[in-house]
PDB file of C-alpha atoms in Angstrom:
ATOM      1  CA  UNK W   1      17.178  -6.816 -26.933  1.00  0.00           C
ATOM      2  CA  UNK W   2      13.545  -4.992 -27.495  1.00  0.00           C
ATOM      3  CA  UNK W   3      13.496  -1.522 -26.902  1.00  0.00           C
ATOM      4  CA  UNK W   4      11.772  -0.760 -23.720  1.00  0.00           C
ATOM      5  CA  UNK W   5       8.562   1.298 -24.492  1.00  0.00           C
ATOM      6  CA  UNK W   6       8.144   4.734 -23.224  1.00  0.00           C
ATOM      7  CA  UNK W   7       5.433   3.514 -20.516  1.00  0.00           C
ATOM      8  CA  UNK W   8       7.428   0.476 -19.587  1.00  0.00           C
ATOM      9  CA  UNK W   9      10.181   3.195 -18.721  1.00  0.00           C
ATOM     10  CA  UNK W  10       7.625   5.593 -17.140  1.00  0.00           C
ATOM     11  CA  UNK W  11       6.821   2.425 -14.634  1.00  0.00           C
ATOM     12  CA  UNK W  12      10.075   1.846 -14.140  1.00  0.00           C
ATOM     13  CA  UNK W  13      10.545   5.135 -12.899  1.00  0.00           C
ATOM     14  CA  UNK W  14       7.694   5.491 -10.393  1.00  0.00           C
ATOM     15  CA  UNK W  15       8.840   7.009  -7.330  1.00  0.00           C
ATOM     16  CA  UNK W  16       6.398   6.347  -4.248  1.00  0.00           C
ATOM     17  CA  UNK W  17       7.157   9.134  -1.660  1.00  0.00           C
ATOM     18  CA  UNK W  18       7.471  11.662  -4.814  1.00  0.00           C
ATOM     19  CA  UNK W  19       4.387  10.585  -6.052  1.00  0.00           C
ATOM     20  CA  UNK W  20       2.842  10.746  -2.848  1.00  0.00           C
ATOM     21  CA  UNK W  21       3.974  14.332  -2.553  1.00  0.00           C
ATOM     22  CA  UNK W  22       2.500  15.298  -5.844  1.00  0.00           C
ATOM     23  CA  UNK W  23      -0.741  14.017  -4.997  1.00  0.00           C
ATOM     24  CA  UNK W  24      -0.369  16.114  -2.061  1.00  0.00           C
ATOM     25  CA  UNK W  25       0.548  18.967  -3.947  1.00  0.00           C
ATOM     26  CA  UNK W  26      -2.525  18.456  -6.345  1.00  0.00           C
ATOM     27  CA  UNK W  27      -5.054  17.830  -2.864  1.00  0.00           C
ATOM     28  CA  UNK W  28      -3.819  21.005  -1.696  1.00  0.00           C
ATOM     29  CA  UNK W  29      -4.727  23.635  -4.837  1.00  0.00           C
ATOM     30  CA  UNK W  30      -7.911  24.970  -6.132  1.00  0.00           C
ATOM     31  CA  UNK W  31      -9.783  21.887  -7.743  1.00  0.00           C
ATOM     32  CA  UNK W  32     -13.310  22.743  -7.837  1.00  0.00           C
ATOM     33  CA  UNK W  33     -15.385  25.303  -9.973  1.00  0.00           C
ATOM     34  CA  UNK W  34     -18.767  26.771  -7.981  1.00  0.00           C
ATOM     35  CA  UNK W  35     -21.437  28.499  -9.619  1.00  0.00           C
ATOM     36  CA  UNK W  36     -24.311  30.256  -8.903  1.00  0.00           C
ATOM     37  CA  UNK W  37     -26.961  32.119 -10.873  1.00  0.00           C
ATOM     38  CA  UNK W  38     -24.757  35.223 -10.191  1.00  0.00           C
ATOM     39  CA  UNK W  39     -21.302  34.261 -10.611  1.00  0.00           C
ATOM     40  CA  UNK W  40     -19.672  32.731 -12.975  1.00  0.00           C
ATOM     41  CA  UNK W  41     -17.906  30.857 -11.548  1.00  0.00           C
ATOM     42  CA  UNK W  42     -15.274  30.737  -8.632  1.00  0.00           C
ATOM     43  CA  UNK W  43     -12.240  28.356  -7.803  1.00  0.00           C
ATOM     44  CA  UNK W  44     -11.484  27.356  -4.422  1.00  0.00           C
ATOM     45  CA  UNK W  45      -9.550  24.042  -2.936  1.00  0.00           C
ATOM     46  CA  UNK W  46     -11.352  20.649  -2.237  1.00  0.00           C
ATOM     47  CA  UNK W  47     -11.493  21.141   1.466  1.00  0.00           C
ATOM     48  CA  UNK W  48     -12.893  24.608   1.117  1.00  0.00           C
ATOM     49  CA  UNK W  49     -15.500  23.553  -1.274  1.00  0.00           C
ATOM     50  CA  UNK W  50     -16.487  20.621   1.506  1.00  0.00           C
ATOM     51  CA  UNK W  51     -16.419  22.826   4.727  1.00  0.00           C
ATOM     52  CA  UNK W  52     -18.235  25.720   2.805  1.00  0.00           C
ATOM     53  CA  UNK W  53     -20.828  22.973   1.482  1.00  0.00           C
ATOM     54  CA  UNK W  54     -21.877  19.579   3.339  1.00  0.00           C
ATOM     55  CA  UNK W  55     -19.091  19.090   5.917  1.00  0.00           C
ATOM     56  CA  UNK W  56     -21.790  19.807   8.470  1.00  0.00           C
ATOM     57  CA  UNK W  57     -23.904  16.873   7.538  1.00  0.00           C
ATOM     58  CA  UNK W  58     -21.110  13.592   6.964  1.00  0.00           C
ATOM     59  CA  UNK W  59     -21.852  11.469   9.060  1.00  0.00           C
ATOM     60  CA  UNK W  60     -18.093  10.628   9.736  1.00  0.00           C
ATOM     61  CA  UNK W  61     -17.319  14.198  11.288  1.00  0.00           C
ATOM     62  CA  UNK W  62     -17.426  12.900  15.003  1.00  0.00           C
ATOM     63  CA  UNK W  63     -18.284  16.362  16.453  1.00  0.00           C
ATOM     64  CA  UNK W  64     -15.560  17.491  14.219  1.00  0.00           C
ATOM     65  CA  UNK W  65     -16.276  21.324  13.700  1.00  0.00           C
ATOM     66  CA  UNK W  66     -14.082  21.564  10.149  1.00  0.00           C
ATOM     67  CA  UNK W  67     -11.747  19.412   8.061  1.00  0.00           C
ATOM     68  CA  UNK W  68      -8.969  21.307   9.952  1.00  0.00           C
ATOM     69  CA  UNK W  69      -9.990  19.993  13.115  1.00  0.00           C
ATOM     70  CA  UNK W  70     -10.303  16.388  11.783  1.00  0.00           C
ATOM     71  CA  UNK W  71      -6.719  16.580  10.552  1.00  0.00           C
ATOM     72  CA  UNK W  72      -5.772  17.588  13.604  1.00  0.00           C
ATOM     73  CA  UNK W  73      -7.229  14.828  15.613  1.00  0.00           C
ATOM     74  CA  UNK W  74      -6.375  12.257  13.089  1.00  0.00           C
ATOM     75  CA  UNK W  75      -3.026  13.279  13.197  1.00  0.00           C
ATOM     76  CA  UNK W  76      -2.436  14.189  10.015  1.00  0.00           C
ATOM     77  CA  UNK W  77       1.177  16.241   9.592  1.00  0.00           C
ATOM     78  CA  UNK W  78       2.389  14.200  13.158  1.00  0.00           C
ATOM     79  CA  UNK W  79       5.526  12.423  12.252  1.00  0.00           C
ATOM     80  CA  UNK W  80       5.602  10.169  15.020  1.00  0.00           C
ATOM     81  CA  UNK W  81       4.283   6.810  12.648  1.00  0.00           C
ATOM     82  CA  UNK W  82       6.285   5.219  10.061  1.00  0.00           C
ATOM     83  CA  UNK W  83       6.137   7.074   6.849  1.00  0.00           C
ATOM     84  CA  UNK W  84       3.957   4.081   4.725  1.00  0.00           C
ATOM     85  CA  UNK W  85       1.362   4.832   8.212  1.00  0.00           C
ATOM     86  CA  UNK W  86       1.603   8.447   7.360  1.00  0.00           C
ATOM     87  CA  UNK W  87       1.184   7.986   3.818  1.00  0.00           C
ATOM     88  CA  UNK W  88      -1.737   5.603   4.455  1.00  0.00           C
ATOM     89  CA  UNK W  89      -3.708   8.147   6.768  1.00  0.00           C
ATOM     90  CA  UNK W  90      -3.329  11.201   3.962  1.00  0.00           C
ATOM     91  CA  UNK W  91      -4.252   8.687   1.419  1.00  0.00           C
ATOM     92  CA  UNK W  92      -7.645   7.098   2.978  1.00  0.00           C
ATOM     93  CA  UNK W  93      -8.598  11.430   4.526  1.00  0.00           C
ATOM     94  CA  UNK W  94      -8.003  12.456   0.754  1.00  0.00           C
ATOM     95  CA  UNK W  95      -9.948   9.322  -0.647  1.00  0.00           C
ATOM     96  CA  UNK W  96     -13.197  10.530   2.253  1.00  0.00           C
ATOM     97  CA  UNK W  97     -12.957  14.149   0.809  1.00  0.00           C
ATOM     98  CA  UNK W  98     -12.568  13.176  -3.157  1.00  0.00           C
ATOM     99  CA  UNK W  99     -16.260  10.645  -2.458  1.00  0.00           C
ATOM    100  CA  UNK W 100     -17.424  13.433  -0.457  1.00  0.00           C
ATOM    101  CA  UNK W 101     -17.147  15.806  -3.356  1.00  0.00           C
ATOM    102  CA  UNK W 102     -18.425  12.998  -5.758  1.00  0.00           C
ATOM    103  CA  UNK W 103     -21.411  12.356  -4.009  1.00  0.00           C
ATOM    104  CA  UNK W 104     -22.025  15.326  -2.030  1.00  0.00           C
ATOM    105  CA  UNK W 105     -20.901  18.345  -3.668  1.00  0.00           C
ATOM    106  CA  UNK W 106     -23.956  20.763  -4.175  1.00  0.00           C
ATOM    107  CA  UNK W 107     -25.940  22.962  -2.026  1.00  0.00           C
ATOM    108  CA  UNK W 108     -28.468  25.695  -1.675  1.00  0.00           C
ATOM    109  CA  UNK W 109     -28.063  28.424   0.807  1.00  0.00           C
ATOM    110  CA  UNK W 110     -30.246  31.519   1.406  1.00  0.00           C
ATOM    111  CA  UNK W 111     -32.540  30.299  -1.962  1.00  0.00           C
ATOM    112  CA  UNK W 112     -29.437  30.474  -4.133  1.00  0.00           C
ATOM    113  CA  UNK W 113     -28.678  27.186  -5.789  1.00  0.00           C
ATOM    114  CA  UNK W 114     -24.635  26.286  -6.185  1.00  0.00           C
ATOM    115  CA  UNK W 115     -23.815  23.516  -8.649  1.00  0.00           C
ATOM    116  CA  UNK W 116     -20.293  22.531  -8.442  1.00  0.00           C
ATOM    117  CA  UNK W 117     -17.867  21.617 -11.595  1.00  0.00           C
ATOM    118  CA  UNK W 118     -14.570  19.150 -11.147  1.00  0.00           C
ATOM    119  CA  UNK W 119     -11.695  20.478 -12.980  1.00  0.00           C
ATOM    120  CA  UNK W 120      -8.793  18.271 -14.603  1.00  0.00           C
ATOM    121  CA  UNK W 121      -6.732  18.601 -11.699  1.00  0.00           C
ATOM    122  CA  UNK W 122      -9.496  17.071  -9.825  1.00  0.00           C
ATOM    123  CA  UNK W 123      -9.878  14.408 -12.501  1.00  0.00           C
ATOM    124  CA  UNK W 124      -5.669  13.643 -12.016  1.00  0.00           C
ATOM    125  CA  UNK W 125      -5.783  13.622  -7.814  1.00  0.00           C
ATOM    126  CA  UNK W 126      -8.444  11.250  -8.730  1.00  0.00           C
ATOM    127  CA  UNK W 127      -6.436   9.048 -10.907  1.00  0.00           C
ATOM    128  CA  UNK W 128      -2.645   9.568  -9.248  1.00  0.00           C
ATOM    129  CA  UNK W 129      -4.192   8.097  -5.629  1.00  0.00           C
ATOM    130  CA  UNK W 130      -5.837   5.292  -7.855  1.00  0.00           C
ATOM    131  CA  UNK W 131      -2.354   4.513  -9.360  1.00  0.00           C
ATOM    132  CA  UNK W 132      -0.663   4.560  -6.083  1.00  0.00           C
ATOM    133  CA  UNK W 133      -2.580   2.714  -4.003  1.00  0.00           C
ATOM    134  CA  UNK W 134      -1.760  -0.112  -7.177  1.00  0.00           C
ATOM    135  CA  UNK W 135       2.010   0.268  -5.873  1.00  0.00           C
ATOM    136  CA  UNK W 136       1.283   0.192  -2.670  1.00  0.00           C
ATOM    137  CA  UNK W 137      -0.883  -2.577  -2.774  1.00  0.00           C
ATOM    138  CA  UNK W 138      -4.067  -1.000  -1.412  1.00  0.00           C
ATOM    139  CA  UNK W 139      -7.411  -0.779  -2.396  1.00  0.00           C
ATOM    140  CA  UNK W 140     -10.420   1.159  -1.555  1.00  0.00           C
ATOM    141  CA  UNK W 141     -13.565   0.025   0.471  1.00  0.00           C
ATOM    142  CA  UNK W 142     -16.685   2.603  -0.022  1.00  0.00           C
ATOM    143  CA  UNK W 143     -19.124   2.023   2.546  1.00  0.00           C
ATOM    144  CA  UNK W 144     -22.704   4.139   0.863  1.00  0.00           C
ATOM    145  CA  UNK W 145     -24.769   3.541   4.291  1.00  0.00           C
ATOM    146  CA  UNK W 146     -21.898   4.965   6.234  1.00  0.00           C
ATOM    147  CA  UNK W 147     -20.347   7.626   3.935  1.00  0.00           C
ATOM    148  CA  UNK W 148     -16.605   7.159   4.332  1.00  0.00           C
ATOM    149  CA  UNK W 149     -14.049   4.544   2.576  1.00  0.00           C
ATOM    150  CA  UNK W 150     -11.601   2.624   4.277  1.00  0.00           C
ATOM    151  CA  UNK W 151      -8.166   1.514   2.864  1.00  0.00           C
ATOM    152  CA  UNK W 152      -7.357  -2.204   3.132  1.00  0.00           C
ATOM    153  CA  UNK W 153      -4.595  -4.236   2.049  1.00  0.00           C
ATOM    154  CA  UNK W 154      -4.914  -6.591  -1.106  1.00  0.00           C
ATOM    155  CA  UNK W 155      -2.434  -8.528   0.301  1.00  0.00           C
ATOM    156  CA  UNK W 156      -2.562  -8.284   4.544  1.00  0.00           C
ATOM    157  CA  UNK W 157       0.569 -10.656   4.758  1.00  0.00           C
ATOM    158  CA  UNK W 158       2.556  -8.650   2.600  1.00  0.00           C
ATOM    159  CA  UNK W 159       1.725  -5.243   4.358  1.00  0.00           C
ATOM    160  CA  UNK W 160       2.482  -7.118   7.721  1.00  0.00           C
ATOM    161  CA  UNK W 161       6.161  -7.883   6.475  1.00  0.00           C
ATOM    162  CA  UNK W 162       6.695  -4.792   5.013  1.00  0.00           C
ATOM    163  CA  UNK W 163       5.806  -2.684   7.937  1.00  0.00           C
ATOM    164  CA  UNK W 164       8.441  -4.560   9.809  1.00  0.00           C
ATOM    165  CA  UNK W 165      11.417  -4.325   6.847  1.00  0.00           C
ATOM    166  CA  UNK W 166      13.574  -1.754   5.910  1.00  0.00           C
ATOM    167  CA  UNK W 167      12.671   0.614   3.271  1.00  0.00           C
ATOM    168  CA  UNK W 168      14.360  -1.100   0.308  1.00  0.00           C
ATOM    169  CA  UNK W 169      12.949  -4.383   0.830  1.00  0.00           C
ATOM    170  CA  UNK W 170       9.387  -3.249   1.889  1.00  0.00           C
ATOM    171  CA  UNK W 171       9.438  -1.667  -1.481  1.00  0.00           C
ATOM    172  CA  UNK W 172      10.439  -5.022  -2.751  1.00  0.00           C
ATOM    173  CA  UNK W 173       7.721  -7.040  -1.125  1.00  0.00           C
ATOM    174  CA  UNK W 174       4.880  -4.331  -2.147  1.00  0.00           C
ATOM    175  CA  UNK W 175       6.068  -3.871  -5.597  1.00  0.00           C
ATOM    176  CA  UNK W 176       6.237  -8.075  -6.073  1.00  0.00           C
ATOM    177  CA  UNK W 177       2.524  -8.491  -6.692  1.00  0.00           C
ATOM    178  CA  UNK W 178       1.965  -5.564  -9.007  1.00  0.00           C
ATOM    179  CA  UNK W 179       0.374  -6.081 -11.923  1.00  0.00           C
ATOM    180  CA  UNK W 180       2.726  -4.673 -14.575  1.00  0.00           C
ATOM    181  CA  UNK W 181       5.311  -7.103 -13.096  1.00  0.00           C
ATOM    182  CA  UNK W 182       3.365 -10.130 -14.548  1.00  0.00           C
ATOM    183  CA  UNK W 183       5.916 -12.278 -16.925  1.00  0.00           C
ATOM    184  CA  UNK W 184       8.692 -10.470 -15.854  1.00  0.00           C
ATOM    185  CA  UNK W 185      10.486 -13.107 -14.156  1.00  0.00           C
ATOM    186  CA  UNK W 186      14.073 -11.046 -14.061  1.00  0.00           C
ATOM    187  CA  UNK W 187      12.639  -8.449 -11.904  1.00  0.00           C
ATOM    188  CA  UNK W 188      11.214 -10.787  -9.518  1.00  0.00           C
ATOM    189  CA  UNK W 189      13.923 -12.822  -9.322  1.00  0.00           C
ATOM    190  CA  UNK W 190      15.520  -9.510  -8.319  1.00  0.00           C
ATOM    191  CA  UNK W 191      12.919  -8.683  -5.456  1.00  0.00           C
ATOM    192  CA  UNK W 192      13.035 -12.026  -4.125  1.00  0.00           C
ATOM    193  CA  UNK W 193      16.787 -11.971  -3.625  1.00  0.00           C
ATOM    194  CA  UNK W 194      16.242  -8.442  -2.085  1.00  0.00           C
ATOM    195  CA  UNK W 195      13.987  -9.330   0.607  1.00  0.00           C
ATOM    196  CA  UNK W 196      16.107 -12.961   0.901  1.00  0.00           C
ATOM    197  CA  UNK W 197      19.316 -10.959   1.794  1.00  0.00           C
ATOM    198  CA  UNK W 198      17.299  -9.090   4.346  1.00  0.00           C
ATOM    199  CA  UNK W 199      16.294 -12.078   5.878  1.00  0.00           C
ATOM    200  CA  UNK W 200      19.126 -14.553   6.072  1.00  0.00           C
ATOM    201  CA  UNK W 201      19.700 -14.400   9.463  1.00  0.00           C
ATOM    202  CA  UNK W 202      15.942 -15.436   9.991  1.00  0.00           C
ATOM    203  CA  UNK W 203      16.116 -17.990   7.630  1.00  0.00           C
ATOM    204  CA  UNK W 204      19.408 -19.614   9.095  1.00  0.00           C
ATOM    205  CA  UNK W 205      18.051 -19.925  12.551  1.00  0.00           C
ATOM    206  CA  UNK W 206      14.299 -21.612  12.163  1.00  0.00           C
ATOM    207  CA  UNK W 207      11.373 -21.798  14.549  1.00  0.00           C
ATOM    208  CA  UNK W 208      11.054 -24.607  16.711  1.00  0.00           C
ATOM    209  CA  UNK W 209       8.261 -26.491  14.731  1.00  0.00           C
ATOM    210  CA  UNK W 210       8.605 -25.193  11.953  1.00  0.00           C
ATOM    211  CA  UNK W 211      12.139 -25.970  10.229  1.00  0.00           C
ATOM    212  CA  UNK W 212      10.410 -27.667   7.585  1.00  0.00           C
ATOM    213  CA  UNK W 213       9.282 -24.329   5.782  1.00  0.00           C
ATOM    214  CA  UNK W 214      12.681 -22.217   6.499  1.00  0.00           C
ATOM    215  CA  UNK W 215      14.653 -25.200   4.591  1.00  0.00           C
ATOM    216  CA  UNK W 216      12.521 -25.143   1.864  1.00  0.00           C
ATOM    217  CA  UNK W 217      12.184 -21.404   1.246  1.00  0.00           C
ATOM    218  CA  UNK W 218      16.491 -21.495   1.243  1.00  0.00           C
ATOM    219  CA  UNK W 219      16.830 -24.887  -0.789  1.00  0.00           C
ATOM    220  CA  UNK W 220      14.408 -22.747  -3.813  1.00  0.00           C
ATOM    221  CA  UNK W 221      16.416 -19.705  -3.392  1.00  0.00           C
ATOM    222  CA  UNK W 222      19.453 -21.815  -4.015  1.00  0.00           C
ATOM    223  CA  UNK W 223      18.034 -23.917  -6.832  1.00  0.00           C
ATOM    224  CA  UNK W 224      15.498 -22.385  -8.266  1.00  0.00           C
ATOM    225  CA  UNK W 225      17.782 -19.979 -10.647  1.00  0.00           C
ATOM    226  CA  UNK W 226      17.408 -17.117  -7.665  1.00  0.00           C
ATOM    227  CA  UNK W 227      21.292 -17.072  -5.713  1.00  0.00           C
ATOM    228  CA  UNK W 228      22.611 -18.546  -8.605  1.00  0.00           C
ATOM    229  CA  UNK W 229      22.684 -20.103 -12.286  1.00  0.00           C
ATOM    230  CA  UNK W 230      20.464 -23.212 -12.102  1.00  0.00           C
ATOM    231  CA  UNK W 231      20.341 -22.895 -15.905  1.00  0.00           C
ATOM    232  CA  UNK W 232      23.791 -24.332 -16.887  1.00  0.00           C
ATOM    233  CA  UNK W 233      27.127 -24.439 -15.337  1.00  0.00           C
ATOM    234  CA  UNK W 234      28.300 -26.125 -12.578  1.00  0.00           C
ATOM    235  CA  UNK W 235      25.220 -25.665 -10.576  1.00  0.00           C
ATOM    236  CA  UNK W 236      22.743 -26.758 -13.080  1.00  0.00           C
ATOM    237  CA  UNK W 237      19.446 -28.343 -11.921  1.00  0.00           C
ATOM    238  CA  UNK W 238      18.060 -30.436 -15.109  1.00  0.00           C
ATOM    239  CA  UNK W 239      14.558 -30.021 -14.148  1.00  0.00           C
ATOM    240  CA  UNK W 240      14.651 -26.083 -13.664  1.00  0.00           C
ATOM    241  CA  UNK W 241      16.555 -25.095 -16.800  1.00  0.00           C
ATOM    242  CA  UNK W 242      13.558 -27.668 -18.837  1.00  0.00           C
ATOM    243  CA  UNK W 243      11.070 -25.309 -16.949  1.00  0.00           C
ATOM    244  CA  UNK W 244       9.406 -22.594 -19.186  1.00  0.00           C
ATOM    245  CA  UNK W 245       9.501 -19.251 -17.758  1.00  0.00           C
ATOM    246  CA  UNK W 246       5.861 -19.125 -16.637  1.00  0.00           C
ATOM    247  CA  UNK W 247       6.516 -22.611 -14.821  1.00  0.00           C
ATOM    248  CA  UNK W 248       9.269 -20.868 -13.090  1.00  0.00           C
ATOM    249  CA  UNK W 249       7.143 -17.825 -12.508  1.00  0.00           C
ATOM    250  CA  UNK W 250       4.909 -19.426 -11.170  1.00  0.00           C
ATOM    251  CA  UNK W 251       6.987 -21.009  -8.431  1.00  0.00           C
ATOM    252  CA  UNK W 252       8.607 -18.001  -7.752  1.00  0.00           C
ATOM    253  CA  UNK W 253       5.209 -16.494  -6.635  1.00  0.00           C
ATOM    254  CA  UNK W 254       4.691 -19.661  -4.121  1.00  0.00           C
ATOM    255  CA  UNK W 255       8.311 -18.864  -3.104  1.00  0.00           C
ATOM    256  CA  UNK W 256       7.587 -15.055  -2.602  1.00  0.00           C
ATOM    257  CA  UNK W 257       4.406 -16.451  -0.582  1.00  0.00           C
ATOM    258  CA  UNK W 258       6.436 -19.264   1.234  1.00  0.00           C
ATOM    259  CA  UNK W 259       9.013 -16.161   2.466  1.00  0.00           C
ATOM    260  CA  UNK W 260       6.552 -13.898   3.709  1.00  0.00           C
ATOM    261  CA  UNK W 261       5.287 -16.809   5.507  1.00  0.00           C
ATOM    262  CA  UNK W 262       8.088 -17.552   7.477  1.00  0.00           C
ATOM    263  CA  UNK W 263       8.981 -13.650   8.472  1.00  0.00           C
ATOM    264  CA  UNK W 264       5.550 -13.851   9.980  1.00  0.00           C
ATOM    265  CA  UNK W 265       6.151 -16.796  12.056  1.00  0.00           C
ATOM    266  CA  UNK W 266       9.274 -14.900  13.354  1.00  0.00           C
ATOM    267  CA  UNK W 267       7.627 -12.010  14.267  1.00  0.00           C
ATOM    268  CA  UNK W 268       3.958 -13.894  15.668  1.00  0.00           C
ATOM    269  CA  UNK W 269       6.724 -15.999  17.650  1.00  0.00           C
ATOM    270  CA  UNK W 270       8.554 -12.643  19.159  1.00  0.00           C
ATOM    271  CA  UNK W 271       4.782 -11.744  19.926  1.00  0.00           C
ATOM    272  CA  UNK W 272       4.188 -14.805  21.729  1.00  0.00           C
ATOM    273  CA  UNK W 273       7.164 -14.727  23.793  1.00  0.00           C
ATOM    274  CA  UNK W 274       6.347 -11.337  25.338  1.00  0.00           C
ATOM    275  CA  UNK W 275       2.567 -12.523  26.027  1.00  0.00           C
ATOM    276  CA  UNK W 276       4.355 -15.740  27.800  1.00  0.00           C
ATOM    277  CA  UNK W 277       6.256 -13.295  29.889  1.00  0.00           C
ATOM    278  CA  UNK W 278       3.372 -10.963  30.499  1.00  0.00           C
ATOM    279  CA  UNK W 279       0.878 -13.895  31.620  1.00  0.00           C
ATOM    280  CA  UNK W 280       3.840 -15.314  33.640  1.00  0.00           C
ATOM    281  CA  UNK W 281       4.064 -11.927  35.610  1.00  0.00           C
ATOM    282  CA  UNK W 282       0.211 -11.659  36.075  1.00  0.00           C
ATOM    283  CA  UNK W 283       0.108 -15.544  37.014  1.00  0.00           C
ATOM    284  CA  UNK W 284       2.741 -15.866  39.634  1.00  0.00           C
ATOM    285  CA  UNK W 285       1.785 -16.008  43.143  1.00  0.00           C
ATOM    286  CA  UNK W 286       3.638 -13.126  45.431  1.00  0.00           C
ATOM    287  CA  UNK W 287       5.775 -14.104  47.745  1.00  0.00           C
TER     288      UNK W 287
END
């Protein structure tokens, strides 16, 4: 077996909530260098550097008086949403500072002109957000005429099911379409049977209409070399053990697609029903 290289084991080893909390960590300390034609040069925190600077003018602030009382209003610290929601509202207020500050950041006050310098920790808040909205499955949307960037989903069907899993297989489903997982069909057949076993019960009992897709998604995860050896042995399947591994790959990802499919229906149908109920209330005629 080839020894695993040390940033295949570095990947491996990517914690999401600790990362998170470093970026956090790096947000929080001095990050930016201002200068003026008398002093050399002073460091103070990202959010200090945008209050002092051009807070005032964003046109995002909403009457906001300071980035303390947007984080209050947003909600930021309030544990009351899931923690990926939580995550995802730090992440997209420390993605509106960081363009701030890299489209923003210098100023003139009194005649005195400020220039402003980003240091390396800057440079690695920059690039640790970048790498975990990748594992998270996010990317940024920078609106110029507006001044602010929203976070969306790469994948919205994917989010959807993970914000309605446990933690281990949300991790599953968001970690299934990143890129460093490309050819590496053992660790997805791992992450489909994790968010499979979650599921069972769903899969067992199929929407009315749609029975067709929940047989299919549990006839591949019992053939397709997922639940068991369809290689060899007694439950070989000649045409899967002929198939090259990016054949099988490849049908894995319609599989993964196929699954996320049907948890959807589930929960759109649960959605439905309370609508029915709802419109039958508002419908019916007193007595």
């Amino acid at each position: 077996m080839a020894r695993k290289s040390i940033f295949e084991i570095l990947e491996e080893k990517y914690d999401i909530k600790n990362e998170f909390d470093i970026i956090n960590g790096l947000f929080s300390q001095p990050s930016i260098t201002v200068y003026s034609h008398y002093n050399q040069g002073t460091l103070i925190s990202l959010e200090k550097a945008i209050d002092a600077t051009c807070f005032y003018a964003w046109k995002q602030r909403f009457g906001c008086i300071n980035l303390a009382d947007m984080k209050e209003k947003i909600g930021i610290g309030n544990n009351d949403c899931s923690p990926l929601e939580n995550m995802l509202v730090n992440l997209e207020y420390f993605c509106n500072i960081i363009y701030l500050a890299n489209t923003k950041l210098s100023y003139s006050s009194f005649q005195v002109q400020f220039t402003c310098q980003k240091t390396q920790q800057f440079i690695m808040l920059e690039d640790n957000i970048k790498l975990l909205l990748e594992h998270l499955n996010y990317e940024q949307i920078i609106e110029k005429e507006a001044e602010k960037v929203i976070l969306v989903p790469k994948n919205p069907a994917a989010t959807a099911v993970a914000e309605i899993s446990s933690k281990d297989t949300a991790f599953a489903i968001l970690k299934y379409h990143h890129a460093s997982l490309k050819g590496q069909l053992e660790e997805k057949r791992k992450l489909l049977l994790s968010i499979a076993n979650e599921y069972e019960p769903l899969l067992k009992r199929p929407i009315d209409g749609f029975k067709d897709y929940f047989d299919k998604a549990t006839n591949m995860l019992n053939n397709m070399n997922i639940r068991h050896n369809n290689k060899s042995g007694n439950n070989k399947k000649e045409l899967v053990a002929q198939m090259n591994d990016e054949e099988l790959e490849n049908w894995y990802d319609e599989l993964y697609q196929l699954l996320l499919f049907c948890i959807l229906i589930k929960d759109n149908k649960n959605r439905k029903d309370r609508i029915d109920e709802l419109l039958k209330r508002i419908n019916s005629k007193p007595d």
